[in-house]
Every structure is written in structure tokens, then in C-alpha cells.
Short mmCIF file of C-alpha atoms in Angstrom, two decimals:
data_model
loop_
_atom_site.label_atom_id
_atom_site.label_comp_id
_atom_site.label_asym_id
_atom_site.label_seq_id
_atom_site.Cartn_x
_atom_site.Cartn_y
_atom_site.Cartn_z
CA UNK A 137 -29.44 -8.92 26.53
CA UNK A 138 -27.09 -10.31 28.82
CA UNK A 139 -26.81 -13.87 26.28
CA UNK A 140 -25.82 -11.38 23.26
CA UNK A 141 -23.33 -9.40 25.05
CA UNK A 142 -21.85 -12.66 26.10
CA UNK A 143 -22.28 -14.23 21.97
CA UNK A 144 -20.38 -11.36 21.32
CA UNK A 145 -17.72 -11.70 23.33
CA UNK A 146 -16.85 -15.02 22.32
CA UNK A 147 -16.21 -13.68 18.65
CA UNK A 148 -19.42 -15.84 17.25
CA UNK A 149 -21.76 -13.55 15.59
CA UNK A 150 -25.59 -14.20 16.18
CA UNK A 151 -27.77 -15.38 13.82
CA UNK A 152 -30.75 -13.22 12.72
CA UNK A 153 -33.77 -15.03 11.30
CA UNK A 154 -35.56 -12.45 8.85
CA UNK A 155 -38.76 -12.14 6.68
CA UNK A 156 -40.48 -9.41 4.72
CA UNK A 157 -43.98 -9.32 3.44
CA UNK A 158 -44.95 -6.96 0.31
CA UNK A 159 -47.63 -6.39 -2.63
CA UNK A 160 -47.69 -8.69 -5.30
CA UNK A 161 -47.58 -6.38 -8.29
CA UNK A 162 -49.86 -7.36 -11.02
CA UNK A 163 -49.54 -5.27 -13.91
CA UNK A 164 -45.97 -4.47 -15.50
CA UNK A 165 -43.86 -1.64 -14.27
CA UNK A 166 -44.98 -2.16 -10.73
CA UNK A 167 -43.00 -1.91 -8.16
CA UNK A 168 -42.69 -4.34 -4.68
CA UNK A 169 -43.33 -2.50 -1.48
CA UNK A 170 -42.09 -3.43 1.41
CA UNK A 171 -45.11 -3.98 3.64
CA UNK A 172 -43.62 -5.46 6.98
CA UNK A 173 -40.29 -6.50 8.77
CA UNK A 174 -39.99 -9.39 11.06
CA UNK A 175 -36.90 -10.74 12.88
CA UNK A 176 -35.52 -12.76 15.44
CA UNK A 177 -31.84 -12.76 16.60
CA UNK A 178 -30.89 -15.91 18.07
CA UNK A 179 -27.77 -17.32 19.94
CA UNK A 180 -26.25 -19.74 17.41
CA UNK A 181 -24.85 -22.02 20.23
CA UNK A 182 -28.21 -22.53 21.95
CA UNK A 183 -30.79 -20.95 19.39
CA UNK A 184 -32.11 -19.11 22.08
CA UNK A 185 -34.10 -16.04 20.63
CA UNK A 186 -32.38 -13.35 22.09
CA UNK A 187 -34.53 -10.09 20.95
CA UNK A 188 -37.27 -9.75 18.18
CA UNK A 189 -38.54 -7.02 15.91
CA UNK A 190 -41.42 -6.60 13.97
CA UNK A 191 -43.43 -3.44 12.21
CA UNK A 192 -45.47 -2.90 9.43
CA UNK A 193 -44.96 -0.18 6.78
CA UNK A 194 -46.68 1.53 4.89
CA UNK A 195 -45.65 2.15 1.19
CA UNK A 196 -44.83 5.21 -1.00
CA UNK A 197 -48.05 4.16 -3.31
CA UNK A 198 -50.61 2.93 -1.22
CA UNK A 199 -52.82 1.78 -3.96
CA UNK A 200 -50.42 -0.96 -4.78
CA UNK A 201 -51.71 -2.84 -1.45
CA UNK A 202 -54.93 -4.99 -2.58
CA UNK A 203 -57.66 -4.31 -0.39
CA UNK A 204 -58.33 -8.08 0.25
CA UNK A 205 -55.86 -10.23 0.61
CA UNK A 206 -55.87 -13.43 -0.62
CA UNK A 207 -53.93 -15.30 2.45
CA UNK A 208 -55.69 -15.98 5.69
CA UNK A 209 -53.94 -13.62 7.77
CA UNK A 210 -52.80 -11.16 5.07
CA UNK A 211 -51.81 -7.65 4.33
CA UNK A 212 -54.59 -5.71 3.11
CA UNK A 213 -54.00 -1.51 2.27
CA UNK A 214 -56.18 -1.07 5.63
CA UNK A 215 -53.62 -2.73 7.13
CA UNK A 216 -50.79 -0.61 6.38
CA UNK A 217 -52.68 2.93 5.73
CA UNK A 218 -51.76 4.13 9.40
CA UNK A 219 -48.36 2.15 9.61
CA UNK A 220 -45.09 3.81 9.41
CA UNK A 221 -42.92 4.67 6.24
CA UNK A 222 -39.52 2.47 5.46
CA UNK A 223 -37.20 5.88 6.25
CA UNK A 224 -39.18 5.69 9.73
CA UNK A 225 -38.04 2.32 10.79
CA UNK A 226 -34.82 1.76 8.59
CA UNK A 227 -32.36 2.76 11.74
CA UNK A 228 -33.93 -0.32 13.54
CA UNK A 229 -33.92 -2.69 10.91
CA UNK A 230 -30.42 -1.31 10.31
CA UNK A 231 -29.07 -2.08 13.72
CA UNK A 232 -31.21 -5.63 13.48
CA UNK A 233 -29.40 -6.85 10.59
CA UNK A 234 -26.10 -5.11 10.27
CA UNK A 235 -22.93 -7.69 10.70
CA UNK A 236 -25.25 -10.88 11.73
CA UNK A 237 -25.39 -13.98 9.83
CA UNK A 238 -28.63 -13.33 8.13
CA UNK A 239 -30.94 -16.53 8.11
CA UNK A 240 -34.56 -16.94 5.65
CA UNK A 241 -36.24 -18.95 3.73
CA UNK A 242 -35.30 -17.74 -0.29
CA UNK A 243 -33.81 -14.83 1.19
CA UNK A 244 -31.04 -14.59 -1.43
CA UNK A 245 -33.57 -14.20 -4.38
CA UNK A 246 -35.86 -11.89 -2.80
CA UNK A 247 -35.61 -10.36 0.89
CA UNK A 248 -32.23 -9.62 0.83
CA UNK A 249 -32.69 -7.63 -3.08
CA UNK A 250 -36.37 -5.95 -1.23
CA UNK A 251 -34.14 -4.65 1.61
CA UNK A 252 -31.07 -3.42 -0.50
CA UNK A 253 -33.90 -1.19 -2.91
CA UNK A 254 -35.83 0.01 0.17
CA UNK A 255 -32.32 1.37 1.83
CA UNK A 256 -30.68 2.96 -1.66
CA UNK A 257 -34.36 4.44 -2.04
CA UNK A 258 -33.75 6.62 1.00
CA UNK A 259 -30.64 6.98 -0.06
CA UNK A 260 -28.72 4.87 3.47
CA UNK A 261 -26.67 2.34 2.75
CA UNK A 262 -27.93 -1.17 2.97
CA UNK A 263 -26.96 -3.61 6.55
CA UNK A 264 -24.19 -5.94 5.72
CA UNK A 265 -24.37 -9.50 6.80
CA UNK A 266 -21.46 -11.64 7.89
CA UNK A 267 -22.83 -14.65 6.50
CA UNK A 268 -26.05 -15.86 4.58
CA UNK A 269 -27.99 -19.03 5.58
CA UNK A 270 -30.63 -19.43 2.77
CA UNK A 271 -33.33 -22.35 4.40
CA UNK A 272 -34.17 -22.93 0.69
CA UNK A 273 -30.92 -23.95 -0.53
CA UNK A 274 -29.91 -25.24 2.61
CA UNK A 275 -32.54 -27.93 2.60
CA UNK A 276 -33.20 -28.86 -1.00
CA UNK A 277 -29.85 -29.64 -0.45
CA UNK A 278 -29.24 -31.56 2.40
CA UNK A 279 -33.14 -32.39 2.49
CA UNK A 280 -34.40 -33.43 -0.66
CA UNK A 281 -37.70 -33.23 -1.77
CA UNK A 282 -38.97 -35.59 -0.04
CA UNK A 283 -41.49 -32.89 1.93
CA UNK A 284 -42.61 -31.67 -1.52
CA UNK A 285 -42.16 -28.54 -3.23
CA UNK A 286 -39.98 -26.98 -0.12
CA UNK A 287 -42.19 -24.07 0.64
CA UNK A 288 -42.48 -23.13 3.85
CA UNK A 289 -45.97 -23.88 4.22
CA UNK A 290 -45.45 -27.15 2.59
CA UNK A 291 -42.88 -28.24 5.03
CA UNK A 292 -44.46 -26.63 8.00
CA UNK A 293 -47.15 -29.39 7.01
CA UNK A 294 -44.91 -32.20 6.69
CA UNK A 295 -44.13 -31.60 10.54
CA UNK A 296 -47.31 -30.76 11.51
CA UNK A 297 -46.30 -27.26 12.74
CA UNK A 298 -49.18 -25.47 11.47
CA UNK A 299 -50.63 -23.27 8.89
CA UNK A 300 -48.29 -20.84 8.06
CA UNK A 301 -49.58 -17.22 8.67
CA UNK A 302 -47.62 -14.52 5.82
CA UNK A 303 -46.74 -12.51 8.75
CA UNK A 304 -43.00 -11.66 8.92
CA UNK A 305 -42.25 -12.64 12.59
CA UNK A 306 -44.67 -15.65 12.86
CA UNK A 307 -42.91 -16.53 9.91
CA UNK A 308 -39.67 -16.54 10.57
CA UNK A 309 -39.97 -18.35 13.73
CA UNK A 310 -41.65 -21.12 11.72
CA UNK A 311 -38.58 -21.25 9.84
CA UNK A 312 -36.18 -21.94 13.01
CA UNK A 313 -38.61 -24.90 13.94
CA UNK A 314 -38.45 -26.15 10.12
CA UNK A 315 -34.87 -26.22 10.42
CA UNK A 316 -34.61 -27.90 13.93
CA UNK A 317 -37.01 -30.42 12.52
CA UNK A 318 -34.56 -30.83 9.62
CA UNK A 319 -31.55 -31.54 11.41
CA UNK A 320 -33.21 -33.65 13.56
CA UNK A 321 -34.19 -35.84 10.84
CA UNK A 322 -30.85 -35.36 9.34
CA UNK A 323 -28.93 -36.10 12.33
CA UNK A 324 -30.86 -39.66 12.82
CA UNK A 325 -30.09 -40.81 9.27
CA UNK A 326 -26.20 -40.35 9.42
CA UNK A 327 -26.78 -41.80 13.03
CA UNK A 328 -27.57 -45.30 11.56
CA UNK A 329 -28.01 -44.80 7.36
CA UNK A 330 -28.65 -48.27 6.75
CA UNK A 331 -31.91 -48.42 9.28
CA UNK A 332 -33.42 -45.05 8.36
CA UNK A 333 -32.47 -43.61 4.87
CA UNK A 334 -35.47 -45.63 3.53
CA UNK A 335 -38.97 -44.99 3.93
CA UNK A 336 -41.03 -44.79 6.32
CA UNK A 337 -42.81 -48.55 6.97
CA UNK A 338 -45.99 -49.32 9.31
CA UNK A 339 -44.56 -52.58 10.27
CA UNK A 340 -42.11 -55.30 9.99
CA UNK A 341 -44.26 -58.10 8.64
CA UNK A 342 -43.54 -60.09 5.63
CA UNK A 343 -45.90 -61.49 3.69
CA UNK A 344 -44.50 -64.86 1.45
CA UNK A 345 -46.99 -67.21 -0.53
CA UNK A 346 -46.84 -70.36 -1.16
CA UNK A 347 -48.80 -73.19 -3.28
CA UNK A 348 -50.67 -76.19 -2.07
CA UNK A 349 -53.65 -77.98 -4.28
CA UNK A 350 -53.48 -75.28 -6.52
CA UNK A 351 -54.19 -72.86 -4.34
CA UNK A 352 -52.86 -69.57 -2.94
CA UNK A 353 -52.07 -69.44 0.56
CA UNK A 354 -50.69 -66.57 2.33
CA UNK A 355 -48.96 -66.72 6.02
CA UNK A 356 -47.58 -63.93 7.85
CA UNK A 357 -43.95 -63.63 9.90
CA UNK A 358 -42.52 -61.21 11.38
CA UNK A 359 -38.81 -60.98 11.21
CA UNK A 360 -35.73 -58.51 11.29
CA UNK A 361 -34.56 -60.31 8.76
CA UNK A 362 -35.77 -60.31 4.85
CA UNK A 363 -36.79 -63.25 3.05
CA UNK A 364 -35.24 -65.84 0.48
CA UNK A 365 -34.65 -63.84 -2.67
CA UNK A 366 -36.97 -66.61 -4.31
CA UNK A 367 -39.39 -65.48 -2.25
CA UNK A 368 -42.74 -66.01 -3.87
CA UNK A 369 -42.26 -69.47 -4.35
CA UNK A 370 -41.08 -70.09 -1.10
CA UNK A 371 -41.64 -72.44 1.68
CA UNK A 372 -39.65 -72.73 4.59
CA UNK A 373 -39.51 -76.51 5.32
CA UNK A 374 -40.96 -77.32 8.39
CA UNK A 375 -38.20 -79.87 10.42
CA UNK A 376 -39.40 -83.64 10.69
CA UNK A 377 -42.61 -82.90 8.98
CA UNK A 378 -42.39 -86.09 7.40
CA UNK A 379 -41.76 -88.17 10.85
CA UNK A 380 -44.95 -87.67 12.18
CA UNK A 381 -46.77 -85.43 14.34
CA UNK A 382 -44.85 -82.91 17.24
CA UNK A 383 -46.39 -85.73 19.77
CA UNK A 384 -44.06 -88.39 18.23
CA UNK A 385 -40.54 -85.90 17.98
CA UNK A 386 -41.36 -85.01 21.62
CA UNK A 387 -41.49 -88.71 22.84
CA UNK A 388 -38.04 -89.21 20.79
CA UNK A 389 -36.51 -86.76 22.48
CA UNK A 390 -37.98 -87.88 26.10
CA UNK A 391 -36.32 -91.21 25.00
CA UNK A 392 -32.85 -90.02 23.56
CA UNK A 393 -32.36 -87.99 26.86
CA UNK A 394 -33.65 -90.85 29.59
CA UNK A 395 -30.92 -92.86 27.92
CA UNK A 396 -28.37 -90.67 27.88
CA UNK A 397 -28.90 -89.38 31.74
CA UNK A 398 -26.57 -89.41 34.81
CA UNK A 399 -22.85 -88.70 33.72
CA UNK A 400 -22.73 -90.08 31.01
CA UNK A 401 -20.21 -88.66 28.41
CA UNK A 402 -21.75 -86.55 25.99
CA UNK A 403 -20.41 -88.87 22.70
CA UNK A 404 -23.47 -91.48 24.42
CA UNK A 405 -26.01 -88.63 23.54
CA UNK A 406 -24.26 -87.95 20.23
CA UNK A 407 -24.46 -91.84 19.44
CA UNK A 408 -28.31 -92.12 20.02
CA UNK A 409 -29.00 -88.74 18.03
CA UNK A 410 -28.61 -90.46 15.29
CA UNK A 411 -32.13 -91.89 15.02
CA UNK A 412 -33.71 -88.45 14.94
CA UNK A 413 -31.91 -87.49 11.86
CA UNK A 414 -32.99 -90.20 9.69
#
């Protein structure tokens, strides 16, 4: 704990990654449950993970836990029938989350409203963050969609980082490697826009056509730079194409410079160039 005492002596609060899991209620007038806590508290100047938390609870109505869940490594009532109750484990959650820039993925729409009902239920009052860092916002912002539908799971896929698990601290540490991921990308792209705002490409070659005997022939370059704007129907001219073959140019030039050797001035070169631009 020596890294938070020292956070918190510089004045910087720490950052506290957060997730909750609970029953999906599927009739109407059912409640959520909180089913399990999961944090992380992490040095915002390093994003070292200075402690972690995690528990599972066990709700007021049991039966509102399915008894197969229908994620891989789900919550099933099993799971939670032994597990302690939310007034059990608040004071920890309490001292995780009160006055800490609280950090999630859609944690303004739903974790942070789960955790204010399950504190006014036992009648505490809530934590109170300094800050809020919502991943969702954050990153459909800044992002785009260009990982898809910015679910965690989807953009745990887009940088290969696994299958996520629906388990509150797995969870939210999947979330700090999103978000490093991010920024990396991010931080490239303002680095040099012009070179990596666009998609991703396989290669720099450039196809360009071009028409002889009626036919279509392709050829292949690769260049930094792009092609004509007219490029289908162009050709780049090949230089003295119509003086004869690369035998005859060479000779020229063999020619040009045995008569313009020894110290000569260079306008003697320039006047027997001539002949090789006609």
C-alpha cells in the first residue's frame, strides 16, 4: 500500500475500476440483485493496480437467480446460495469506492444506479466518487465504432484479449486493457493523422491497367506515392522507347561520355547531349 499512501499524498485521487454482476429480471415488477462486486484501484500516474476486491452476494430473493446461466462462466442461484448478503460486505465496498474516481464500462446507466439502491436499501448512504470515467462514453467518443457495437466483449475481440468472462473482477481488468489498447491506437493517429486515420491496408501495391491490341493488361508497382488521377487509362511512357532497344541508349551514352572525358568543361558534355534527346 505503500504506492497509494504516496497517490495520496500528492493530492491525485486513484482511480477505481468497478463492475457488478446481477439477475436479469424477466417478468415485470422484478427487481435487479446485486449478485457480485469486483474492483481494482489503480495508480492513475502508472496504472499500477494497487489493491483489488471481489465477493459474491447473495440476494434478498434467491429465486430471482436462474439456475443456469446463460454465459460461459455465469452466475447461477448455486452460485450465490452460500455467499454473503449486500449489508455484509457494504463497509468494504464502501471504503473501495468512497472519494475515488470511479472507472466502468456503462457505469453511469447501470452500476453506479445498482450500487446507490443496494446502499439506501440498508438504509447507509451510498460512496461518493470524485470523478466518473464511463469506458462507454469515453470511447464511442473518442473511438468510434469502428470495433463494432462497443461492448466489452466486442472490443475485447477486436484486440484479441479474449473472451470476456461476466465476472466482476476479470471484468473490470479487461476494461483497463481495452482502454490502454484505445489510447494506444489513439495516441498513434494524432502522432501522424495523415498516415494512419485510414484503414488498415495489406500492402502498398498499385494496380493500373492499360490497353494494347485490345486487350487488358495489368502490371503491378509499388510506390509511396499514388497514381495519375487518370489512372485507368494510364501508361507511364517508357523513356526512348521509340530509339531502339536499352543496348542502343547504353552505347550512346558510352559514346557521349568517351567524348566528353578528361577535363573537359562540362558545356562539351552539355553540347553532345543533344543527340540523345532527339
Amino acid at each position: 500500500m505503500d504506492a497509494s499512501t504516496s497517490s495520496s499524498k500528492e493530492g491525485t485521487p486513484e482511480i477505481v475500476f468497478f463492475d457488478i454482476e446481477t439477475n436479469v429480471p424477466n417478468r415485470a415488477g422484478q427487481r435487479f440483485w446485486v449478485l457480485e462486486f469486483g474492483a481494482i484501484v489503480v495508480c492513475p500516474q502508472k496504472l499500477v493496480e494497487l489493491e483489488s476486491y471481489s465477493t459474491l452476494i447473495r440476494p434478498g430473493d434467491l429465486s430471482a437467480v436462474a439456475l443456469r446461466s446463460g454465459r460461459s462462466d455465469g452466475i447461477t442461484r448455486e452460485t450465490v446460495a452460500n455467499a454473503p448478503l449486500f449489508k455484509e460486505v457494504s463497509d468494504k465496498i464502501f471504503s473501495i469506492l468512497n472519494g475515488r474516481v470511479w472507472a466502468g464500462h456503462n457505469i453511469r446507466r447501470f452500476d453506479c444506479i445498482r450500487i446507490k439502491e443496494a446502499f439506501a436499501e440498508i438504509g447507509r448512504p451510498a460512496p461518493t466518487p470524485v470523478g466518473i470515467i464511463d469506458s462507454l462514453g469515453v470511447l464511442t467518443d473518442k473511438f468510434g465504432r469502428r470495433a463494432g457495437n462497443m461492448k466489452m466483449a466486442t472490443l475485447a475481440s477486436y484486440f484479441k484479449l479474449g473472451q470476456q468472462k461476466h465476472r466482476s473482477l476479470e471484468d473490470v481488468r479487461m476494461n483497463l486493457e481495452v482502454l490502454k489498447n484505445c489510447a494506444t491506437v489513439l495516441f498513434l493517429e494524432a502522432s501522424l493523422p495523415s498516415l494512419l486515420n485510414g484503414n488498415c491496408r495489406g500492402s502498398s501495391t498499385i494496380t493500373t491497367r492499360s490497353r494494347s491490341n485490345g486487350k487488358s493488361l495489368c502490371r503491378e508497382e509499388t510506390s509511396r506515392k499514388s497514381p495519375p488521377t487518370a489512372s485507368i487509362g494510364y501508361q507511364r511512357a517508357v523513356p526512348y522507347a521509340s530509339r531502339g532497344s536499352l543496348e542502343k541508349m547504353t552505347e550512346k551514352v558510352k559514346n557521349l561520355l568517351c567524348r566528353a572525358q578528361g577535363n573537359q568543361p562540362l558545356n562539351t558534355i552539355l553540347k553532345h547531349s543533344h543527340s540523345l534527346l532527339r
